[in-house]
Coordinates of C-alpha atoms in Angstrom, one line a residue:
X1 CA 46.5 25.3 38.7
X2 CA 49.1 25.6 36.0
X3 CA 50.8 28.9 35.3
X4 CA 50.1 30.3 31.8
X5 CA 52.7 32.8 30.7
X6 CA 51.7 35.9 28.9
X7 CA 52.3 36.2 25.2
X8 CA 51.5 39.9 24.9
X9 CA 50.5 43.0 27.0
X10 CA 46.7 42.9 26.6
X11 CA 45.7 39.4 27.5
X12 CA 46.3 39.1 31.2
X13 CA 42.6 38.8 32.0
X14 CA 42.2 36.1 29.3
X15 CA 45.2 34.2 30.7
X16 CA 43.9 34.5 34.3
X17 CA 40.4 33.2 33.3
X18 CA 42.0 30.3 31.3
X19 CA 44.0 29.3 34.4
X20 CA 41.0 29.7 36.8
X21 CA 38.8 27.6 34.4
X22 CA 41.4 25.0 33.7
X23 CA 41.4 25.6 29.9
X24 CA 43.7 27.2 27.4
X25 CA 43.9 30.7 26.0
X26 CA 43.4 29.3 22.5
X27 CA 40.1 27.7 23.6
X28 CA 38.9 30.9 25.2
X29 CA 39.9 32.9 22.0
X30 CA 37.9 30.5 19.9
X31 CA 34.9 30.8 22.3
X32 CA 35.0 34.6 22.4
X33 CA 35.8 35.1 18.7
X34 CA 38.8 37.4 18.8
X35 CA 42.3 37.7 20.3
X36 CA 42.0 41.2 21.7
X37 CA 44.8 42.6 19.5
X38 CA 42.8 45.0 17.4
X39 CA 44.2 48.5 17.7
X40 CA 41.4 50.9 18.5
X41 CA 43.4 54.0 19.4
X42 CA 46.9 54.5 18.0
X43 CA 47.4 57.6 20.2
X44 CA 47.6 55.4 23.4
X45 CA 50.7 53.5 24.3
X46 CA 50.5 49.7 24.1
X47 CA 48.5 47.9 25.4
X48 CA 46.0 50.7 26.3
X49 CA 45.0 51.3 22.6
X50 CA 44.1 47.6 22.0
X51 CA 40.7 46.1 22.2
X52 CA 41.7 43.6 24.8
X53 CA 38.9 41.7 26.6
X54 CA 35.9 42.7 28.7
X55 CA 35.3 40.6 31.8
X56 CA 31.7 40.0 30.5
X57 CA 33.1 38.1 27.5
X58 CA 35.0 35.9 29.8
X59 CA 32.1 35.3 32.1
X60 CA 30.0 34.3 29.1
X61 CA 32.7 31.8 28.1
X62 CA 32.8 30.5 31.6
X63 CA 29.0 30.0 31.7
X64 CA 29.2 28.2 28.3
X65 CA 31.8 25.9 29.9
X66 CA 29.4 25.1 32.8
X67 CA 31.1 27.4 35.3
X68 CA 29.7 30.2 37.4
X69 CA 31.5 33.5 38.1
X70 CA 30.7 35.6 41.2
X71 CA 32.4 39.0 41.8
X72 CA 33.4 40.2 45.3
X73 CA 34.8 43.7 45.5
X74 CA 37.5 44.6 48.0
X75 CA 35.9 47.9 48.8
X76 CA 32.2 47.8 47.9
X77 CA 30.3 51.1 48.0
X78 CA 27.0 52.7 47.0
X79 CA 27.3 55.6 44.6
X80 CA 25.2 58.5 46.1
X81 CA 23.2 60.9 43.9
X82 CA 25.6 63.6 45.2
X83 CA 28.5 61.8 43.6
X84 CA 29.9 60.7 46.9
X85 CA 30.1 57.0 48.1
X86 CA 28.8 55.1 51.0
X87 CA 31.1 52.2 51.9
X88 CA 29.5 48.8 52.6
X89 CA 30.3 47.2 55.9
X90 CA 33.9 48.2 56.6
X91 CA 35.4 45.3 58.6
X92 CA 39.0 46.0 58.2
X93 CA 41.3 45.6 55.2
X94 CA 39.6 42.8 53.3
X95 CA 39.0 40.1 55.9
X96 CA 36.3 38.4 53.8
X97 CA 38.2 39.1 50.6
X98 CA 41.3 37.4 52.1
X99 CA 39.2 34.4 53.2
X100 CA 37.6 34.0 49.7
X101 CA 41.0 34.1 48.0
X102 CA 42.4 31.6 50.5
X103 CA 39.5 29.2 50.1
X104 CA 38.4 29.3 46.5
X105 CA 39.6 29.7 42.9
X106 CA 39.2 32.6 40.5
X107 CA 40.6 35.8 39.1
X108 CA 41.7 39.0 40.8
X109 CA 41.3 42.2 38.8
X110 CA 42.9 45.5 39.7
X111 CA 45.7 47.7 38.5
X112 CA 49.4 47.5 37.9
X113 CA 51.4 50.7 38.3
X114 CA 50.3 51.9 34.8
X115 CA 47.5 49.7 33.4
X116 CA 44.6 47.4 34.4
X117 CA 45.9 43.9 35.4
X118 CA 44.4 40.5 36.2
X119 CA 45.9 37.4 37.9
X120 CA 44.5 34.0 38.7
X121 CA 44.3 32.6 42.3
X122 CA 43.8 29.1 43.7
X123 CA 43.3 28.6 47.5
X124 CA 45.8 31.3 48.5
X125 CA 48.3 31.1 45.7
X126 CA 48.5 33.8 43.0
X127 CA 49.3 32.9 39.4
X128 CA 50.4 35.9 37.4
X129 CA 51.0 35.4 33.7
X130 CA 54.0 37.8 34.0
X131 CA 55.7 34.7 35.4
X132 CA 55.0 34.9 39.2
X133 CA 53.5 32.3 41.5
X134 CA 53.3 33.5 45.1
X135 CA 51.2 33.4 48.3
X136 CA 48.4 35.9 48.3
X137 CA 48.6 38.9 50.6
X138 CA 48.1 42.5 49.8
X139 CA 51.7 43.2 50.5
X140 CA 52.9 40.4 48.2
X141 CA 50.7 41.7 45.4
X142 CA 51.8 45.3 45.9
X143 CA 55.5 44.3 46.0
X144 CA 54.9 43.0 42.5
X145 CA 53.1 46.2 41.4
X146 CA 49.6 44.7 41.5
X147 CA 46.7 46.3 43.4
X148 CA 43.7 44.0 43.7
X149 CA 40.2 45.5 43.6
X150 CA 37.9 42.6 42.8
X151 CA 37.9 38.8 43.2
X152 CA 35.9 36.9 40.6
X153 CA 35.2 33.5 42.1
X154 CA 35.1 30.8 39.4
X155 CA 33.3 27.5 40.3

């Protein structure tokens, strides 16, 4: 996998999917039909006020390119009618999640310290368009201010 460096503050998920799919951000922008830059709310600080990209747009682009995308949540849970949650099979801090990141390719979505964030991964290596390539571990991600929540396997 080749690292794609970010060009702005709202395209990390676009860049992550481009890396995971082995394509370019320009090709994905052509396929999706916009560059995510439209300002929707001027009262929010950049990049939160921008349109950005929805993961569904990127999944559709992947399908069109002959790829499949499968989500795997770090902490899956059922939302109860009371508003509480019921965790699904707690087997420790992400044992299956770790295995999937170590053995496949895709995109991790989650949060930075202040905004949503996404990075690509390939068999245990993380490719962050902010300019980082490092071995995956929760500690390594968190030391860089990234808190993973979902692995999107791209095959």
